[in-house]
Coordinates of C-alpha atoms and ligand atoms in Angstrom, one line a residue:
M754 CA 52.4 -5.5 -119.3
G755 CA 55.8 -6.4 -118.1
R756 CA 57.6 -3.2 -119.2
C757 CA 54.4 -1.2 -119.2
K758 CA 54.1 1.5 -116.6
M759 CA 50.4 2.1 -115.6
I760 CA 49.6 5.7 -114.9
N761 CA 46.8 5.9 -112.4
Y762 CA 44.2 7.8 -114.4
K763 CA 40.8 6.6 -115.6
D764 CA 39.1 8.2 -118.4
F765 CA 35.3 9.1 -118.3
W766 CA 34.1 5.5 -118.8
G767 CA 36.6 4.0 -116.3
N768 CA 39.2 2.9 -118.8
Y769 CA 42.8 2.8 -117.9
I770 CA 45.4 4.9 -119.6
Y771 CA 48.8 3.4 -120.1
V772 CA 52.4 4.7 -121.1
F773 CA 54.3 2.2 -123.0
T774 CA 57.8 3.3 -124.2
G775 CA 56.8 6.9 -124.1
R776 CA 53.6 6.4 -126.1
W777 CA 50.0 6.8 -124.7
Y778 CA 47.7 4.0 -125.0
F779 CA 44.0 3.9 -124.0
M780 CA 42.9 0.4 -122.9
K781 CA 39.5 -1.1 -122.0
K782 CA 39.3 -1.9 -118.3
N783 CA 40.5 -5.4 -118.5
I784 CA 43.4 -5.5 -116.0
N785 CA 43.1 -6.6 -112.3
K786 CA 45.4 -4.8 -110.0
V787 CA 46.2 -6.0 -106.5
T788 CA 48.3 -4.2 -104.0
I789 CA 49.8 -6.2 -100.9
V790 CA 50.7 -4.3 -97.9
G791 CA 53.2 -6.3 -95.8
T792 CA 55.6 -8.6 -97.7
G793 CA 56.6 -11.0 -95.0
F794 CA 56.0 -14.8 -95.2
V795 CA 52.2 -14.3 -95.9
G796 CA 52.3 -11.3 -98.2
S797 CA 55.1 -12.5 -100.3
T798 CA 53.8 -16.1 -100.7
S799 CA 50.5 -14.5 -101.6
A800 CA 52.0 -12.4 -104.3
Y801 CA 53.6 -15.6 -105.5
T802 CA 50.3 -17.5 -105.8
L803 CA 48.7 -14.6 -107.5
M804 CA 51.6 -14.3 -110.0
V805 CA 51.5 -18.1 -110.8
N806 CA 47.7 -18.3 -110.9
G807 CA 47.7 -15.6 -113.8
L808 CA 44.7 -14.0 -112.4
V809 CA 46.0 -10.4 -112.1
S810 CA 48.2 -8.3 -114.4
E811 CA 49.5 -5.8 -111.8
I812 CA 50.8 -6.5 -108.3
V813 CA 52.1 -3.9 -105.9
L814 CA 54.2 -4.7 -103.0
I815 CA 54.5 -2.2 -100.1
D816 CA 56.4 -2.8 -96.9
A817 CA 57.9 -0.6 -94.1
N818 CA 61.0 -2.6 -94.8
I819 CA 61.8 -1.3 -98.2
D820 CA 64.6 -3.8 -98.9
K821 CA 62.3 -6.7 -98.0
A822 CA 59.7 -5.6 -100.5
E823 CA 62.4 -4.9 -103.2
G824 CA 64.1 -8.2 -102.6
E825 CA 60.7 -10.0 -103.0
V826 CA 60.0 -8.0 -106.1
M827 CA 63.4 -9.1 -107.7
D828 CA 62.7 -12.7 -106.7
L829 CA 59.2 -12.8 -108.2
N830 CA 60.3 -11.1 -111.4
H831 CA 63.1 -13.6 -112.2
G832 CA 60.2 -16.1 -112.6
M833 CA 58.4 -13.9 -115.2
P834 CA 59.4 -16.1 -118.3
F835 CA 57.5 -18.9 -116.7
V836 CA 54.1 -17.2 -116.0
R837 CA 51.6 -15.1 -117.8
P838 CA 52.7 -11.4 -118.0
V839 CA 52.2 -9.5 -114.8
N840 CA 53.8 -6.2 -113.7
V841 CA 55.2 -6.7 -110.2
Y842 CA 57.0 -3.7 -108.5
R843 CA 57.8 -2.3 -105.1
G844 CA 55.4 0.7 -104.5
T845 CA 54.4 3.4 -102.0
Y846 CA 51.0 4.0 -100.9
E847 CA 50.4 6.3 -103.9
D848 CA 50.7 3.1 -106.1
C849 CA 47.6 1.6 -104.4
A850 CA 45.5 4.1 -106.7
G851 CA 43.4 1.9 -109.2
S852 CA 43.7 -1.3 -107.2
D853 CA 40.7 -3.5 -107.3
I854 CA 41.8 -5.2 -104.0
V855 CA 44.3 -4.1 -101.3
I856 CA 45.5 -7.2 -99.2
I857 CA 46.8 -6.4 -95.8
A858 CA 49.3 -8.8 -94.4
A859 CA 51.4 -6.3 -92.4
G860 CA 52.2 -6.6 -88.7
A861 CA 53.4 -8.9 -86.2
N862 CA 52.8 -12.7 -86.5
Q863 CA 52.5 -15.3 -83.7
K864 CA 55.7 -16.4 -82.1
P865 CA 55.7 -19.9 -80.5
G866 CA 53.3 -20.1 -77.6
E867 CA 51.5 -16.7 -78.6
T868 CA 47.8 -16.6 -79.3
R869 CA 46.5 -14.5 -82.1
I870 CA 44.7 -12.3 -79.7
D871 CA 48.0 -11.5 -78.1
L872 CA 48.8 -9.4 -81.2
V873 CA 45.8 -7.2 -81.1
K874 CA 47.2 -4.0 -79.6
K875 CA 50.5 -4.0 -81.7
N876 CA 48.7 -4.7 -85.0
T877 CA 45.9 -2.3 -84.3
E878 CA 48.4 0.5 -84.0
I879 CA 50.0 -0.7 -87.1
F880 CA 46.7 -0.5 -88.8
K881 CA 46.2 3.1 -87.7
S882 CA 49.1 4.0 -89.7
I883 CA 48.4 1.9 -92.8
I884 CA 44.6 2.2 -93.4
P885 CA 44.3 6.0 -93.9
Q886 CA 47.2 5.9 -96.4
I887 CA 45.4 3.3 -98.4
V888 CA 42.0 5.0 -98.3
K889 CA 43.8 8.2 -99.4
F890 CA 44.9 6.7 -102.6
C891 CA 42.3 4.0 -103.2
S892 CA 38.9 5.0 -101.8
D893 CA 37.0 2.6 -104.1
C894 CA 38.8 -0.7 -103.7
I895 CA 38.0 -3.9 -101.6
L896 CA 40.2 -4.3 -98.4
L897 CA 41.2 -7.9 -97.6
V898 CA 42.7 -8.2 -94.1
V899 CA 44.9 -11.2 -93.3
T900 CA 46.8 -9.9 -90.3
N901 CA 45.9 -11.5 -87.0
P902 CA 43.8 -11.5 -85.1
V903 CA 42.0 -11.2 -88.5
D904 CA 38.3 -10.8 -87.4
I905 CA 39.1 -8.1 -84.9
L906 CA 41.5 -6.2 -87.4
T907 CA 38.7 -6.7 -90.0
Y908 CA 36.5 -4.5 -87.5
V909 CA 39.4 -2.2 -86.9
T910 CA 39.9 -1.8 -90.6
L911 CA 36.1 -1.2 -91.2
K912 CA 36.0 1.5 -88.6
L913 CA 39.3 3.2 -89.6
S914 CA 38.5 3.3 -93.4
G915 CA 34.9 4.3 -93.2
F916 CA 34.3 2.0 -96.2
P917 CA 30.9 0.5 -96.7
Q918 CA 30.7 -3.0 -94.8
N919 CA 30.7 -5.1 -98.1
R920 CA 34.1 -3.7 -99.1
V921 CA 35.9 -4.7 -95.8
I922 CA 36.6 -8.6 -95.5
G923 CA 39.0 -10.7 -93.4
S924 CA 40.5 -14.0 -94.6
G925 CA 38.5 -15.1 -91.7
T926 CA 38.2 -18.9 -91.2
V927 CA 38.6 -19.8 -94.9
L928 CA 42.1 -21.5 -93.8
D929 CA 40.6 -23.3 -90.8
T930 CA 37.7 -24.5 -93.0
A931 CA 40.3 -25.9 -95.5
R932 CA 42.1 -27.6 -92.5
F933 CA 38.8 -29.1 -91.4
R934 CA 38.1 -30.4 -95.0
Y935 CA 41.5 -31.8 -95.4
I936 CA 41.3 -33.8 -92.1
L937 CA 37.9 -35.3 -93.1
A938 CA 39.1 -36.0 -96.5
E939 CA 42.0 -37.9 -95.1
K940 CA 39.6 -39.8 -92.8
S941 CA 37.3 -40.7 -95.6
G942 CA 39.5 -41.1 -98.6
V943 CA 37.4 -38.7 -100.6
D944 CA 38.6 -35.7 -102.5
T945 CA 38.9 -32.6 -100.3
R946 CA 36.8 -30.7 -102.8
N947 CA 33.8 -33.0 -102.2
I948 CA 33.9 -32.5 -98.5
H949 CA 31.5 -29.8 -97.4
A950 CA 32.2 -28.4 -94.2
Y951 CA 32.5 -25.0 -92.3
V952 CA 34.5 -23.6 -89.6
L953 CA 32.7 -20.5 -88.2
G954 CA 33.5 -17.9 -85.6
E955 CA 36.8 -16.4 -84.6
H956 CA 39.8 -17.5 -86.7
G957 CA 41.4 -18.7 -83.3
D958 CA 40.9 -20.5 -80.2
T959 CA 37.1 -20.1 -79.9
E960 CA 36.3 -21.2 -83.5
V961 CA 33.4 -23.5 -84.0
L962 CA 33.4 -26.7 -86.3
T963 CA 29.8 -27.1 -87.5
W964 CA 29.4 -30.7 -87.7
S965 CA 25.6 -30.2 -88.4
L966 CA 26.4 -28.9 -91.8
T967 CA 29.2 -31.3 -92.7
N968 CA 28.3 -33.7 -95.5
I969 CA 29.8 -35.6 -98.5
A970 CA 27.5 -35.7 -101.5
G971 CA 24.6 -34.6 -99.5
I972 CA 25.0 -37.2 -96.9
P973 CA 26.1 -36.4 -93.3
F974 CA 29.6 -37.4 -92.9
N975 CA 29.0 -40.1 -90.2
K976 CA 26.2 -41.7 -92.4
F977 CA 28.6 -41.5 -95.5
C978 CA 31.1 -43.6 -93.4
N979 CA 28.4 -46.2 -92.5
R980 CA 27.0 -46.4 -95.9
T981 CA 30.3 -46.8 -97.8
G982 CA 32.5 -48.4 -95.1
K983 CA 35.3 -46.1 -96.2
C984 CA 35.6 -44.6 -92.8
Q985 CA 35.0 -45.1 -89.1
S986 CA 31.8 -43.2 -88.0
D987 CA 32.6 -43.2 -84.4
F988 CA 35.5 -40.7 -84.9
D989 CA 36.6 -38.4 -82.2
K990 CA 35.2 -35.0 -82.8
E991 CA 37.1 -33.3 -80.1
L992 CA 40.3 -34.7 -81.4
I993 CA 39.5 -33.2 -85.0
H994 CA 38.5 -29.9 -83.4
N995 CA 41.7 -29.7 -81.6
D996 CA 43.8 -30.6 -84.7
V997 CA 42.1 -27.8 -86.6
K998 CA 42.4 -25.3 -83.8
S999 CA 46.0 -26.1 -83.0
A1000 CA 47.3 -26.5 -86.5
A1001 CA 48.9 -23.1 -86.6
Y1002 CA 50.5 -23.4 -83.2
K1003 CA 52.1 -26.8 -84.4
I1004 CA 53.3 -25.4 -87.6
I1005 CA 54.8 -22.2 -86.0
E1006 CA 56.5 -24.5 -83.4
K1007 CA 58.1 -26.6 -86.2
K1008 CA 58.9 -24.0 -89.1
G1009 CA 58.3 -20.5 -87.3
A1010 CA 55.3 -19.4 -89.5
T1011 CA 52.4 -20.6 -91.7
Y1012 CA 52.1 -19.1 -95.1
F1013 CA 51.4 -21.7 -98.0
A1014 CA 47.9 -22.6 -97.2
V1015 CA 46.9 -19.1 -96.2
A1016 CA 48.3 -17.7 -99.4
L1017 CA 46.2 -20.2 -101.4
A1018 CA 43.2 -19.0 -99.2
V1019 CA 44.0 -15.5 -100.2
L1020 CA 44.3 -16.4 -103.9
R1021 CA 40.8 -18.2 -103.6
I1022 CA 39.1 -15.1 -102.0
V1023 CA 40.7 -12.8 -104.7
E1024 CA 39.5 -15.2 -107.5
A1025 CA 35.9 -15.0 -106.1
L1026 CA 36.1 -11.3 -105.9
L1027 CA 37.8 -10.5 -109.2
R1028 CA 35.7 -13.1 -111.1
D1029 CA 32.4 -12.0 -109.6
E1030 CA 31.8 -15.6 -108.6
S1031 CA 29.2 -15.5 -105.7
S1032 CA 31.1 -18.2 -104.0
I1033 CA 30.5 -19.3 -100.5
L1034 CA 33.5 -18.7 -98.3
T1035 CA 33.8 -18.3 -94.5
V1036 CA 35.3 -14.8 -94.8
S1037 CA 35.1 -12.4 -91.9
S1038 CA 32.7 -9.4 -92.3
F1039 CA 30.6 -7.1 -90.2
L1040 CA 27.6 -8.8 -88.5
E1041 CA 24.3 -6.9 -88.1
G1042 CA 22.0 -9.5 -86.1
Q1043 CA 23.1 -12.5 -88.0
Y1044 CA 23.3 -15.5 -85.6
G1045 CA 22.2 -13.1 -82.8
L1046 CA 25.3 -11.1 -83.2
S1047 CA 26.1 -7.5 -84.1
D1048 CA 28.8 -4.9 -84.1
V1049 CA 31.4 -7.4 -84.6
S1050 CA 33.3 -8.9 -87.5
L1051 CA 33.2 -12.6 -87.6
S1052 CA 33.6 -15.5 -90.1
V1053 CA 30.5 -17.2 -91.3
P1054 CA 29.6 -18.6 -94.6
T1055 CA 29.2 -15.6 -97.1
L1056 CA 28.4 -15.1 -100.7
V1057 CA 31.4 -13.3 -102.1
D1058 CA 31.2 -11.5 -105.5
A1059 CA 32.7 -8.4 -107.2
H1060 CA 31.2 -6.2 -104.7
G1061 CA 32.8 -8.0 -101.8
V1062 CA 30.3 -9.4 -99.4
E1063 CA 27.1 -10.0 -101.4
M1064 CA 25.3 -11.6 -98.5
V1065 CA 26.0 -13.1 -95.2
L1066 CA 24.3 -16.6 -95.0
E1067 CA 22.4 -17.7 -91.9
L1068 CA 22.6 -21.4 -92.0
P1069 CA 20.5 -23.8 -89.8
I1070 CA 23.4 -24.8 -87.5
S1071 CA 22.6 -26.7 -84.2
A1072 CA 21.5 -25.1 -80.9
D1073 CA 25.0 -26.1 -79.4
E1074 CA 26.9 -24.6 -82.4
L1075 CA 24.8 -21.4 -82.2
S1076 CA 25.5 -20.9 -78.6
L1077 CA 29.3 -21.6 -79.2
L1078 CA 29.3 -19.2 -82.1
Q1079 CA 27.7 -16.5 -80.1
K1080 CA 30.3 -17.1 -77.3
S1081 CA 33.1 -16.8 -79.9
G1082 CA 31.6 -13.4 -81.1
N1083 CA 31.0 -12.0 -77.8
S1084 CA 34.6 -12.8 -76.7
L1085 CA 35.9 -10.8 -79.6
K1086 CA 33.5 -7.9 -78.8
E1087 CA 35.2 -7.8 -75.2
V1088 CA 38.6 -7.5 -76.8
I1089 CA 37.3 -4.8 -79.3
K1090 CA 36.0 -2.9 -76.2
T1091 CA 39.7 -2.5 -75.0
L1092 CA 40.8 -0.8 -78.2
D1093 CA 41.2 2.9 -78.7
L1094 CA 39.6 3.3 -82.1
Ligands
LIG778 P1 56.1 -11.4 -91.1 O1 56.7 -10.8 -89.9 O2 56.9 -12.3 -92.0 O3 55.6 -10.1 -92.1 C1 55.1 -9.0 -91.7 C2 55.5 -7.9 -92.5 O4 54.9 -6.7 -92.1 C3 57.0 -7.5 -92.4 O5 57.6 -7.6 -93.6 C4 57.0 -6.0 -91.9 O6 58.2 -5.4 -92.3 C5 55.7 -5.7 -92.3 N1 55.3 -4.5 -91.5 C6 55.3 -4.3 -90.3 N2 54.7 -3.2 -90.0 C7 54.4 -2.5 -91.1 C8 53.9 -1.2 -91.5 N3 53.6 -0.4 -90.6 N4 53.7 -1.1 -92.7 C9 54.1 -1.8 -93.8 N5 54.4 -3.0 -93.5 C10 54.7 -3.4 -92.2 O7 54.7 -12.0 -90.8 P2 53.9 -13.1 -91.6 O8 54.2 -14.4 -91.2 O9 53.9 -12.7 -93.0 O10 52.4 -12.7 -91.0 C11 51.8 -11.6 -91.2 C12 50.5 -11.5 -90.5 O11 49.5 -12.5 -91.1 C13 50.5 -11.9 -89.0 O12 49.7 -11.2 -88.3 C14 50.0 -13.4 -89.1 O13 49.6 -13.7 -87.8 C15 49.0 -13.3 -90.0 N6 48.4 -14.6 -90.5 C16 47.2 -14.7 -90.8 C17 46.7 -16.0 -91.2 C18 45.3 -16.0 -91.5 O14 44.8 -17.1 -91.8 N7 44.6 -15.0 -91.6 C19 47.6 -17.0 -91.4 C20 49.0 -16.9 -91.2 C21 49.5 -15.7 -90.8

């Protein structure tokens, strides 16, 4: 696909039509196309992880700063001999056409001391200019929002796009959940992938660590510690909560931005979507009464497949956790009320 320019037509059966060195080719729909809007730290690192993973065959990069997008494209393309063929190019919104997924990582990021909520007005205005353009050229894709505050901007994207709820998702607390699992893995000396734990609610200051669901091999975390002697069971939950919640602040203070782990989280979500995995991920999506919350997009364990959100899972969390989750959702609803949508 490297030198192959895709023409954004589909035939009657949904097959793509290509032009390759002047000749027309008809190909069965076996390519995955992803567009990334916003090629800053997060967008460009996401493009890199997608490229290295070999999951997609076409990546379009769009940014208001054309030089930035072009520079990232050049840098990525120079790595082409080391990865599976993928067509990476700088595009305009017209090039969104035919994308399976459009990832939105455009907008302001947190500066040291800023909260994610501080970005809401600025980034909502940016989304008002971006979303209609994407929808114009790609009305059947899945929109994956990464820009902060991600839960609120997922809601904003749903309203601005008019897309069905299943096709508008936010990266949500997939990253926070990874941070929580990493900390528990460090404490227990067990592979991170065997730590089952979820962070729910806002990707931000009101997020909730659901200790009631946390387990290793089906055993609650503290019981696992007691049984194996591999870890202390009287660990400080507040300290762990604080470490997860303040991780982004600490990283931003030290290096200015966070992007590696979130890009891997984006890759994981894209993989679940493109491979129709029915994976459980704490993405952000529109709630309609689940956990006693409605008319808000929030991060909770969700089955993710090729349709986007297959099902929001209502898990049996403790009464305290439920109350904190509702508080988190309601605090976002208050912010949403202040937006002119
Ligand atoms: P960045 O400043 O490096 O990049 C933002 C990019 O958006 C820039 O290249 C800018 O030119 C572009 N942009 C701005 N307005 C645009 C417009 N109207 N159209 C197209 N492009 C536009 O920021 P970053 O560090 O890459 O962060 C991007 C966003 O991702 C921020 O909101 C940040 O808070 C968020 N983020 C989210 C998570 C998460 O877990 N959801 C994690 C880290 C960062």
